[in-house]
Coordinates of C-alpha atoms in Angstrom, one line a residue:
Chain A
M1 CA -5.4 10.7 42.0
K2 CA -7.9 12.5 40.2
V3 CA -5.9 14.0 37.8
K4 CA -4.9 11.3 35.4
M5 CA -2.7 14.1 32.5
Q6 CA -1.1 16.7 33.4
I7 CA 0.4 19.4 30.9
R8 CA 3.2 21.7 32.1
D9 CA 4.0 24.5 29.7
L10 CA 3.9 22.3 26.4
N11 CA 5.2 24.7 23.7
F12 CA 5.4 22.5 20.3
Y13 CA 7.0 23.6 16.3
Y14 CA 6.2 22.1 13.5
G15 CA 9.7 23.4 12.2
D16 CA 9.9 26.8 12.0
F17 CA 5.9 27.4 13.2
K18 CA 4.9 27.3 16.8
A19 CA 1.5 24.8 16.9
L20 CA 1.4 25.0 21.1
M21 CA 2.2 28.3 23.2
D22 CA 2.6 27.4 26.7
I23 CA -0.1 24.7 27.0
N24 CA -1.6 23.8 30.8
M25 CA -4.2 21.4 31.6
D26 CA -5.4 19.0 33.8
I27 CA -7.1 15.8 32.2
E28 CA -9.0 14.6 35.1
R29 CA -9.8 10.5 35.6
K30 CA -12.7 8.9 33.9
K31 CA -13.7 11.7 32.8
V32 CA -14.7 13.3 29.1
T33 CA -12.8 16.1 28.0
A34 CA -13.4 17.7 24.9
L35 CA -11.4 20.0 23.0
I36 CA -12.6 22.8 20.4
G37 CA -11.9 25.3 18.5
P38 CA -11.8 26.8 14.9
S39 CA -10.0 24.4 11.9
G40 CA -6.1 25.1 13.0
C41 CA -6.4 25.8 16.1
G42 CA -4.2 23.7 17.5
K43 CA -6.7 20.8 19.2
S44 CA -5.5 18.1 16.7
T45 CA -1.9 18.7 17.4
F46 CA -3.1 19.2 21.0
I47 CA -4.0 15.5 21.3
R48 CA -1.7 14.0 19.2
T49 CA 0.9 14.9 21.6
L50 CA -1.1 13.2 24.8
N51 CA 0.2 9.8 23.3
R52 CA 3.6 10.6 21.3
M53 CA 1.5 10.3 17.4
N54 CA 3.7 13.9 16.7
D55 CA 6.9 11.7 17.0
L56 CA 6.2 10.3 13.2
I57 CA 6.4 13.5 11.8
E58 CA 9.6 15.0 11.0
N59 CA 10.9 17.8 11.9
T60 CA 9.0 18.4 15.0
K61 CA 9.8 19.6 18.6
V62 CA 8.2 19.0 22.0
E63 CA 8.7 21.4 25.4
G64 CA 7.3 20.9 28.4
E65 CA 6.4 18.0 30.3
I66 CA 3.0 15.7 29.8
L67 CA 2.9 13.6 32.6
L68 CA 0.6 10.8 32.8
D69 CA -0.2 9.3 36.1
G70 CA 3.1 11.5 37.3
E71 CA 5.7 10.9 34.7
D72 CA 6.3 12.2 32.0
I73 CA 5.8 10.4 29.0
Y74 CA 8.2 12.4 26.7
S75 CA 11.0 11.0 29.5
K76 CA 13.5 9.6 27.5
K77 CA 12.9 5.4 30.5
I78 CA 9.1 5.7 28.4
E79 CA 8.9 3.3 26.1
V80 CA 6.5 5.0 23.0
E81 CA 4.8 1.6 22.5
E82 CA 4.6 0.9 25.8
L83 CA 2.8 4.7 26.4
R84 CA 0.8 4.0 23.5
K85 CA -0.7 0.9 24.6
K86 CA -1.9 2.6 27.5
V87 CA -2.8 5.5 25.6
G88 CA -4.7 4.3 22.5
M89 CA -6.2 6.6 19.3
V90 CA -9.5 7.0 17.4
F91 CA -8.7 8.7 14.5
Q92 CA -11.3 11.4 12.7
K93 CA -11.5 8.7 9.6
P94 CA -13.1 4.9 10.4
N95 CA -9.2 2.9 9.7
P96 CA -9.6 -0.5 10.2
F97 CA -7.3 -2.9 9.0
P98 CA -7.5 -4.4 5.1
K99 CA -8.3 -7.7 7.6
S100 CA -11.2 -9.8 9.3
I101 CA -13.0 -8.2 11.9
Y102 CA -11.3 -10.2 14.2
E103 CA -8.5 -10.0 13.3
N104 CA -8.4 -6.6 13.7
I105 CA -9.1 -6.9 17.3
V106 CA -6.4 -9.2 17.9
Y107 CA -4.2 -7.2 16.0
G108 CA -3.0 -4.8 18.9
P109 CA -2.9 -7.9 21.5
K110 CA -1.5 -10.4 19.7
R111 CA 1.7 -8.6 19.2
H112 CA 1.8 -7.8 22.8
G113 CA 2.4 -11.2 23.4
I114 CA -0.9 -13.4 23.6
R115 CA -1.6 -15.9 21.2
N116 CA -3.5 -18.1 23.8
K117 CA -6.8 -18.9 21.6
K118 CA -9.6 -18.8 24.0
Q119 CA -8.4 -15.3 25.7
L120 CA -8.3 -14.0 21.9
D121 CA -11.7 -14.9 21.6
E122 CA -13.0 -13.8 25.2
I123 CA -11.3 -10.3 24.2
V124 CA -12.7 -10.2 20.5
E125 CA -16.2 -10.4 22.9
K126 CA -15.2 -8.1 25.2
S127 CA -14.2 -5.4 23.3
L128 CA -16.8 -5.7 20.6
R129 CA -19.6 -5.3 23.6
G130 CA -17.7 -2.7 25.1
A131 CA -18.1 -0.7 22.0
A132 CA -21.8 -1.7 21.5
L133 CA -21.3 -3.8 18.6
W134 CA -20.8 -7.3 19.7
D135 CA -24.9 -8.1 18.7
E136 CA -24.0 -6.9 15.1
V137 CA -21.1 -8.3 13.8
K138 CA -21.0 -11.8 15.7
D139 CA -22.3 -13.7 12.8
R140 CA -19.1 -12.6 10.8
L141 CA -16.3 -12.0 12.7
N142 CA -14.8 -13.6 9.9
K143 CA -15.5 -11.2 7.5
S144 CA -13.6 -8.8 6.1
A145 CA -14.3 -4.9 8.4
W146 CA -14.3 -2.9 5.7
E147 CA -17.4 -4.6 4.5
L148 CA -19.2 -2.7 7.5
S149 CA -20.8 0.6 7.9
G150 CA -18.4 3.5 8.7
G151 CA -20.0 3.8 12.6
Q152 CA -19.7 0.5 12.5
Q153 CA -16.1 1.1 11.1
Q154 CA -15.7 3.3 13.8
R155 CA -16.9 1.6 16.6
L156 CA -14.7 -1.6 15.3
C157 CA -11.9 1.0 15.8
I158 CA -12.9 2.0 18.8
A159 CA -13.0 -2.3 19.9
R160 CA -9.4 -2.6 18.8
A161 CA -8.3 0.2 20.8
I162 CA -10.7 -1.0 23.9
A163 CA -9.0 -4.4 23.2
M164 CA -4.6 -3.1 24.3
E165 CA -6.6 -2.3 27.8
P166 CA -5.9 0.9 28.0
E167 CA -6.0 3.8 30.3
V168 CA -6.7 7.1 28.5
I169 CA -8.5 7.0 25.1
L170 CA -8.0 9.9 22.8
M171 CA -10.2 10.7 19.6
D172 CA -10.0 13.2 17.3
E173 CA -12.7 13.7 15.4
P174 CA -14.1 10.3 15.7
T175 CA -17.9 11.2 14.4
S176 CA -16.7 13.8 11.8
A177 CA -16.6 11.3 8.8
L178 CA -20.3 9.9 10.4
D179 CA -24.0 10.7 10.2
P180 CA -26.0 11.4 13.0
I181 CA -27.4 8.1 13.3
A182 CA -23.9 6.7 13.7
T183 CA -23.0 10.2 15.6
S184 CA -25.1 9.2 18.2
K185 CA -24.0 5.9 18.8
I186 CA -20.9 6.7 19.7
E187 CA -22.5 9.5 21.8
N188 CA -24.1 7.2 23.6
L189 CA -21.1 4.7 23.9
I190 CA -18.8 7.7 24.8
E191 CA -21.5 8.0 27.7
T192 CA -20.8 4.5 29.2
L193 CA -16.6 4.7 28.2
K194 CA -15.9 6.9 30.6
K195 CA -16.8 4.3 33.1
D196 CA -13.7 2.9 32.9
Y197 CA -11.5 4.8 31.2
T198 CA -10.5 9.1 31.0
I199 CA -11.4 10.2 27.5
V200 CA -10.2 13.3 25.5
I201 CA -11.9 14.2 22.5
V202 CA -11.1 16.4 20.1
T203 CA -14.7 17.9 18.5
H204 CA -15.6 20.5 16.1
S205 CA -18.8 20.1 17.1
M206 CA -19.9 22.5 19.7
Q207 CA -23.1 21.0 20.8
Q208 CA -21.0 17.2 20.5
A209 CA -18.4 19.0 23.7
A210 CA -22.2 20.3 25.1
R211 CA -23.8 17.0 25.3
I212 CA -20.5 14.6 26.2
S213 CA -18.2 16.0 28.1
D214 CA -17.5 17.1 31.9
N215 CA -14.9 20.0 31.1
T216 CA -14.4 21.6 27.9
A217 CA -11.2 23.1 26.7
F218 CA -10.9 25.9 24.0
F219 CA -8.5 26.6 21.9
L220 CA -7.5 29.1 19.4
M221 CA -4.9 29.7 17.7
G222 CA -2.2 27.6 19.9
E223 CA -3.8 29.3 22.4
L224 CA -5.5 27.5 25.9
V225 CA -7.8 30.4 25.6
E226 CA -9.9 28.6 28.4
F227 CA -10.5 25.6 30.2
G228 CA -13.3 24.8 32.8
P229 CA -16.1 22.4 33.6
T230 CA -18.3 22.1 29.9
S231 CA -21.6 23.5 31.5
T232 CA -19.4 26.9 33.1
I233 CA -17.5 27.3 29.6
F234 CA -21.0 26.9 27.7
T235 CA -22.8 29.0 30.2
T236 CA -20.5 31.7 31.6
P237 CA -17.0 32.0 29.9
K238 CA -14.7 34.2 31.4
D239 CA -12.9 35.4 28.1
Q240 CA -14.8 37.7 25.5
R241 CA -13.2 34.9 22.7
T242 CA -14.7 31.5 24.3
E243 CA -17.8 33.5 24.1
D244 CA -17.9 35.1 20.5
Y245 CA -17.1 30.9 19.7
I246 CA -19.3 29.3 21.7
T247 CA -22.4 32.2 20.3
G248 CA -20.9 31.3 17.2
R249 CA -19.9 35.0 16.4
F250 CA -16.6 33.0 14.5
G251 CA -15.4 30.0 13.9
Chain B
M1 CA -49.7 41.4 -32.8
N2 CA -46.6 42.0 -35.2
G3 CA -44.5 42.6 -32.1
I4 CA -45.1 38.8 -30.2
N5 CA -44.4 37.5 -33.2
I6 CA -41.3 38.6 -33.5
K7 CA -40.5 37.6 -30.4
N8 CA -41.6 34.5 -31.0
N9 CA -39.4 33.5 -34.1
K10 CA -36.3 35.7 -31.9
K11 CA -37.0 32.4 -29.3
N12 CA -37.6 29.3 -32.4
A13 CA -34.2 30.6 -34.1
N14 CA -32.6 30.7 -30.3
K15 CA -33.7 27.1 -30.1
S16 CA -32.7 25.7 -33.0
D17 CA -28.7 26.7 -33.0
I18 CA -29.3 25.5 -29.4
L19 CA -30.1 21.8 -30.8
R20 CA -27.7 21.9 -33.7
N21 CA -25.1 22.8 -31.4
I22 CA -25.9 19.5 -29.6
R23 CA -26.4 17.6 -32.8
I24 CA -22.9 18.7 -33.3
K25 CA -21.8 18.1 -30.6
K26 CA -23.2 14.3 -30.4
V27 CA -21.9 14.0 -33.9
K28 CA -17.9 15.1 -32.3
E29 CA -18.4 12.6 -29.6
K30 CA -19.6 9.5 -32.2
I31 CA -16.1 10.0 -33.9
I32 CA -13.6 10.6 -31.0
K33 CA -15.5 7.4 -29.7
N34 CA -14.8 5.4 -32.5
L35 CA -11.5 6.6 -33.3
L36 CA -10.6 5.6 -29.9
F37 CA -12.3 1.8 -30.4
G38 CA -9.8 1.8 -33.9
F39 CA -7.0 2.6 -31.9
G40 CA -7.7 0.1 -29.0
M41 CA -8.6 -2.6 -31.5
V42 CA -4.9 -2.2 -33.5
S43 CA -3.6 -3.6 -30.0
V44 CA -5.2 -6.2 -29.8
L45 CA -5.3 -7.1 -33.9
I46 CA -1.4 -6.9 -33.5
T47 CA -1.7 -9.8 -31.2
V48 CA -4.1 -11.6 -32.7
A49 CA -1.4 -11.8 -35.6
I50 CA 1.6 -12.4 -33.9
F51 CA -0.9 -16.0 -32.4
I52 CA -2.2 -17.1 -35.5
T53 CA 1.4 -17.0 -36.8
L54 CA 3.4 -18.7 -34.2
F55 CA 0.4 -21.2 -33.7
S56 CA 0.0 -21.8 -37.4
E57 CA 3.5 -22.7 -38.2
S58 CA 4.3 -24.6 -34.2
V59 CA 2.0 -26.3 -35.9
L60 CA 3.6 -27.0 -39.2
F61 CA 6.6 -28.2 -36.8
F62 CA 4.5 -30.1 -34.4
Q63 CA 3.3 -32.6 -37.6
H64 CA 7.0 -33.4 -38.3
I65 CA 8.1 -33.2 -34.1
P66 CA 4.9 -35.3 -31.9
I67 CA 4.4 -32.4 -29.1
L68 CA 5.1 -35.2 -26.4
D69 CA 9.1 -35.9 -27.7
F70 CA 8.7 -32.0 -28.4
L71 CA 7.9 -31.5 -24.5
T72 CA 9.7 -34.2 -22.9
G73 CA 12.8 -34.9 -25.4
T74 CA 16.4 -34.0 -23.6
K75 CA 19.0 -33.1 -26.2
W76 CA 18.4 -30.3 -28.2
T77 CA 20.2 -30.7 -31.4
P78 CA 18.1 -28.4 -34.9
L79 CA 21.8 -28.0 -36.3
F80 CA 23.3 -30.8 -36.4
K81 CA 22.7 -34.6 -37.2
P82 CA 21.3 -36.3 -36.0
Q83 CA 18.3 -33.6 -35.1
H84 CA 17.2 -33.8 -32.0
F85 CA 13.7 -31.4 -30.8
G86 CA 14.2 -32.0 -26.9
V87 CA 13.3 -29.0 -26.1
L88 CA 13.8 -29.7 -22.1
P89 CA 17.3 -28.3 -22.6
L90 CA 16.3 -25.0 -23.2
I91 CA 13.5 -24.8 -20.4
S92 CA 16.6 -25.6 -18.2
G93 CA 18.5 -22.6 -19.1
T94 CA 15.5 -20.5 -19.5
F95 CA 15.0 -21.6 -14.8
L96 CA 18.1 -21.2 -14.2
I97 CA 18.6 -17.7 -15.8
V98 CA 14.9 -17.1 -14.0
I99 CA 16.1 -18.8 -10.4
F100 CA 19.7 -16.7 -9.7
S101 CA 18.0 -13.9 -11.4
S102 CA 15.6 -13.6 -8.8
I103 CA 17.8 -14.5 -6.3
I104 CA 19.4 -11.2 -6.9
S105 CA 16.8 -8.9 -7.8
I106 CA 13.9 -10.1 -5.7
P107 CA 15.3 -9.2 -2.2
I108 CA 17.4 -6.4 -3.2
G109 CA 14.4 -4.7 -4.8
L110 CA 12.2 -5.1 -2.1
L111 CA 14.4 -4.6 0.6
S112 CA 15.2 -1.5 -1.0
A113 CA 11.7 -0.9 -1.7
I114 CA 11.2 -1.3 2.1
Y115 CA 14.2 1.5 3.0
L116 CA 12.7 3.8 0.7
S117 CA 8.8 3.6 1.4
E118 CA 9.1 3.2 4.8
Y119 CA 12.2 4.4 6.3
A120 CA 14.4 6.4 3.9
H121 CA 14.2 10.6 4.5
K122 CA 12.3 12.0 2.0
K123 CA 15.6 14.0 0.6
V124 CA 17.2 10.3 0.1
R125 CA 14.1 9.1 -1.6
K126 CA 14.4 11.9 -3.8
I127 CA 17.9 11.6 -5.1
V128 CA 17.6 7.5 -4.5
K129 CA 14.6 6.5 -5.9
P130 CA 15.8 7.7 -9.4
V131 CA 19.1 6.4 -9.2
I132 CA 18.1 3.2 -9.2
E133 CA 15.4 3.5 -11.9
V134 CA 18.5 4.2 -14.6
L135 CA 19.4 1.3 -13.9
A136 CA 16.6 0.5 -16.2
G137 CA 17.1 2.7 -18.8
I138 CA 20.7 1.4 -19.2
P139 CA 19.8 -1.4 -22.5
S140 CA 20.3 -5.0 -22.2
I141 CA 23.2 -5.6 -24.8
V142 CA 25.0 -2.9 -22.4
Y143 CA 24.3 -5.1 -19.3
G144 CA 25.4 -8.3 -21.3
Y145 CA 28.8 -7.0 -22.5
F146 CA 29.1 -6.0 -18.9
A147 CA 28.6 -9.2 -18.4
L148 CA 30.6 -11.0 -20.7
N149 CA 33.9 -8.2 -19.7
T150 CA 32.9 -7.9 -16.0
I151 CA 31.3 -10.1 -14.1
T152 CA 32.7 -13.5 -15.9
P153 CA 36.4 -13.0 -15.5
F154 CA 34.8 -11.8 -11.6
I155 CA 33.6 -15.4 -11.1
R156 CA 36.2 -17.3 -12.7
K157 CA 38.1 -16.2 -10.2
I158 CA 36.1 -17.4 -7.8
F159 CA 35.3 -20.8 -9.5
P160 CA 38.2 -21.3 -12.0
E161 CA 36.1 -24.4 -13.2
A162 CA 33.3 -22.2 -14.8
S163 CA 33.5 -21.9 -18.7
I164 CA 33.4 -18.4 -20.3
Y165 CA 30.1 -18.2 -21.2
N166 CA 27.8 -19.3 -18.2
A167 CA 24.7 -18.9 -16.6
L168 CA 25.6 -17.4 -13.3
S169 CA 27.6 -14.3 -15.1
A170 CA 24.3 -14.0 -17.6
S171 CA 22.0 -14.2 -14.5
I172 CA 23.8 -11.5 -12.2
A173 CA 23.7 -9.2 -15.1
V174 CA 19.5 -9.8 -16.0
G175 CA 18.7 -9.6 -11.9
V176 CA 20.8 -6.1 -11.6
M177 CA 19.0 -5.2 -14.8
T178 CA 15.1 -6.3 -12.5
I179 CA 15.8 -5.0 -9.1
P180 CA 14.8 -1.3 -10.2
M181 CA 10.8 -3.2 -11.4
V182 CA 11.1 -4.6 -8.2
L183 CA 11.7 -1.6 -6.4
S184 CA 9.8 0.8 -8.7
L185 CA 6.8 -1.5 -8.6
S186 CA 6.8 -2.3 -4.7
E187 CA 8.2 0.8 -3.7
D188 CA 4.6 2.1 -5.1
S189 CA 2.4 0.2 -3.3
M190 CA 4.0 0.8 -0.5
K191 CA 3.6 3.6 -0.2
A192 CA -0.1 3.9 -2.2
V193 CA -1.3 2.0 1.9
P194 CA -2.6 5.4 3.6
N195 CA -1.6 6.9 5.9
S196 CA -4.1 6.1 8.0
L197 CA -3.9 2.5 8.8
R198 CA 0.2 3.0 9.3
E199 CA -1.2 5.4 11.9
G200 CA -3.6 2.9 13.6
A201 CA -1.2 0.2 13.9
Y202 CA 1.4 2.7 15.7
A203 CA -2.0 3.8 17.8
L204 CA -1.8 0.3 18.9
G205 CA 2.0 0.3 20.3
L206 CA 3.2 -1.1 17.4
T207 CA 6.5 -0.5 16.7
K208 CA 7.8 0.9 13.4
L209 CA 8.8 -3.0 12.0
E210 CA 5.5 -4.6 13.1
V211 CA 3.7 -1.9 11.2
V212 CA 5.9 -2.6 8.3
Y213 CA 5.7 -6.4 7.6
G214 CA 2.0 -6.4 9.8
V215 CA -0.1 -3.6 8.1
V216 CA 2.1 -1.9 5.5
I217 CA 3.1 -5.1 3.3
P218 CA 0.4 -7.2 3.6
A219 CA -2.0 -4.0 2.4
A220 CA 0.8 -3.5 -0.7
F221 CA 1.1 -7.0 -1.1
S222 CA -0.5 -8.1 -4.7
G223 CA 1.1 -4.5 -6.4
I224 CA 4.8 -6.6 -4.7
V225 CA 3.9 -9.9 -6.2
A226 CA 3.4 -8.5 -9.3
S227 CA 6.3 -6.7 -9.0
F228 CA 7.9 -10.2 -8.5
I229 CA 5.9 -11.4 -11.8
L230 CA 7.3 -8.9 -13.7
A231 CA 10.8 -9.6 -12.9
I232 CA 10.3 -13.2 -13.5
S233 CA 8.9 -12.7 -16.9
R234 CA 11.5 -10.0 -18.1
A235 CA 14.0 -12.6 -17.7
I236 CA 12.1 -15.8 -18.8
G237 CA 11.9 -13.1 -22.0
E238 CA 15.1 -11.3 -21.3
T239 CA 17.5 -12.1 -24.7
M240 CA 20.3 -10.2 -25.4
I241 CA 22.2 -10.7 -22.1
V242 CA 21.9 -14.1 -21.8
A243 CA 22.9 -14.4 -26.0
L244 CA 25.8 -12.8 -25.2
A245 CA 27.4 -14.2 -21.7
A246 CA 25.1 -17.4 -21.1
G247 CA 26.4 -19.6 -24.6
S248 CA 24.8 -21.3 -26.9
T249 CA 24.9 -24.8 -26.0
P250 CA 21.9 -26.4 -25.0
K251 CA 22.3 -28.5 -21.7
L252 CA 20.3 -30.3 -19.5
T253 CA 21.4 -28.4 -16.3
L254 CA 21.1 -27.1 -13.0
N255 CA 24.9 -26.1 -12.8
P256 CA 25.1 -22.5 -13.1
L257 CA 28.5 -22.6 -14.1
E258 CA 28.3 -24.3 -17.0
S259 CA 27.1 -23.3 -20.8
I260 CA 23.9 -23.3 -21.7
Q261 CA 21.5 -21.4 -24.4
T262 CA 17.8 -20.6 -22.8
M263 CA 14.7 -20.1 -25.0
T264 CA 15.4 -16.5 -26.4
G265 CA 18.6 -17.2 -27.0
F266 CA 18.3 -20.1 -29.8
I267 CA 15.2 -17.7 -31.5
V268 CA 18.5 -14.9 -31.9
Q269 CA 20.7 -18.4 -33.1
I270 CA 17.9 -19.2 -35.6
S271 CA 17.3 -15.9 -36.9
Q272 CA 20.8 -14.5 -37.3
G273 CA 21.8 -17.9 -39.1
D274 CA 21.4 -19.4 -42.3
V275 CA 18.7 -21.5 -41.5
V276 CA 16.5 -22.3 -44.6
Q277 CA 12.4 -20.5 -45.0
G278 CA 10.2 -23.3 -43.9
S279 CA 13.1 -25.7 -42.9
I280 CA 12.5 -27.6 -39.3
E281 CA 15.1 -26.1 -38.3
A282 CA 13.5 -22.6 -38.3
Q283 CA 10.0 -23.7 -37.8
S284 CA 11.3 -25.2 -34.9
L285 CA 11.8 -21.4 -33.6
F286 CA 7.9 -21.1 -33.9
A287 CA 7.3 -23.6 -31.7
V288 CA 10.0 -22.3 -29.4
A289 CA 8.3 -19.4 -29.2
M290 CA 5.3 -20.5 -29.0
L291 CA 6.1 -22.7 -25.7
L292 CA 7.6 -18.6 -24.3
F293 CA 4.4 -17.5 -25.4
V294 CA 2.2 -19.4 -23.2
I295 CA 4.8 -19.8 -20.3
T296 CA 4.8 -16.1 -20.3
L297 CA 0.7 -16.3 -20.6
S298 CA 0.6 -18.2 -17.2
M299 CA 2.9 -16.3 -15.6
N300 CA 0.6 -13.6 -16.2
L301 CA -2.8 -15.3 -15.3
L302 CA -1.1 -16.8 -12.0
S303 CA -0.2 -13.6 -10.8
R304 CA -3.9 -11.9 -11.0
Y305 CA -4.5 -15.4 -9.6
I306 CA -2.3 -14.9 -6.8
V307 CA -2.9 -10.5 -5.9
N308 CA -6.7 -11.9 -6.3
R309 CA -6.5 -14.3 -3.8
F310 CA -4.8 -13.2 -1.7
K311 CA -5.1 -9.1 -1.7
E312 CA -6.6 -7.0 0.9
D313 CA -8.1 -3.8 -0.2
Y314 CA -8.2 -0.1 0.9

């Protein structure tokens, strides 16, 4: 099956405020899907519905369906902890735990029952290699993760997500707090990651979306204005609003 | 020529005005700085003065009673003949109060802090926290009276052998009084843990409980320990409740149902009584106070060590 996640008639409310309106979208397997749009357009809210992070916010409501491999993630049969194991997330600001580099990686696997030291060591190496961080930190795995630079911390957070062996990785503006060099490292990493994972990334940089994504979704005021292959969106957008946004007329 | 001169004069006048302003500002800054330094020094000087008084009077006491006898003696009878000055009964009294009050204040305080910070709805928190903090505002004499008149009769119903004055009753009152300290401080330090850490943990598929004990509590650990130490120090120093409800019979015992005397309780007794100034009984007060000071100081140092050793920075 080519489609990993299907979003059907999704509405989302913060109290009385309707933040997402009738979103329909197919997220392709092992592709990078970029979500763009001006601040407050609902792209972050949308990405957080995909692993039900919005459940943590009081007084919110979801309508519609989000299917992961054909199964509705909001159905009662789904345990939200299992869902988040399959759908990992990397946040805007690097948020490693105030523990060692090693502990940061094994934290999730340990909670899900892996106790074998050798197995954990393997997970650490594999995840750090996967996040292109291994060579930089292999000699100081027991040092605090907070001693790393911002870019390294963000790659550590990616490694922490990979360690759970998820199927989908959500990234909510993962480079907005980083300098250009660290940003390009993360972008290269995303290129490699899409071989194994389905990636959804929120970005406020259109250049970034154009560089790294296969599909792009343009959000405006809670609506999905246009969704399609990145090359189409950026060269021949169908909607006037998309064209205005990508040519820099607003946003 | 003339025109240019006038212009220059104006310029110079402006310049000297600015300079004067800067100078006035600098003088003001200096005055403020010295004033603040002075106020800061007042509290330092007071502490030093208290320490000198304690120390010099204790030295006089220890000229009569060897310090080793004082610290290891098991009889404390300064007001009767034969006089004994072994401080262990007072220490055991204080110890009993600390243990039993902590058994009440630490679990209740910490668990309700976890509830309020992590589980309670915003509205619940807004009402419950101030209500519990009111407990901290009740004068300790009220707690003492409450212990004597309400808790003690209740205890004696369950344990008929308990004395009218007993350590347990006072401990319960001290424990209840220190709950808000543990609660408030632990809750503040848990609330201060950035939400991004919680989200990071939830995103790994952890349950709420796992997030609380795996991420929030470790990150807030230093504040939590500080709250415990504060409650314990408060229990050590608490005076009114124990003077009222715990009795005044120094006894080397670990039985909370007996009447005891704490270090602070003894100081009250001596201060109120008709003890002659300069007598050895009066000096013993300073020795006990000195010991109390040392114990509280070590508690503070210990807490600082623990906090530095185990803290997780964020």
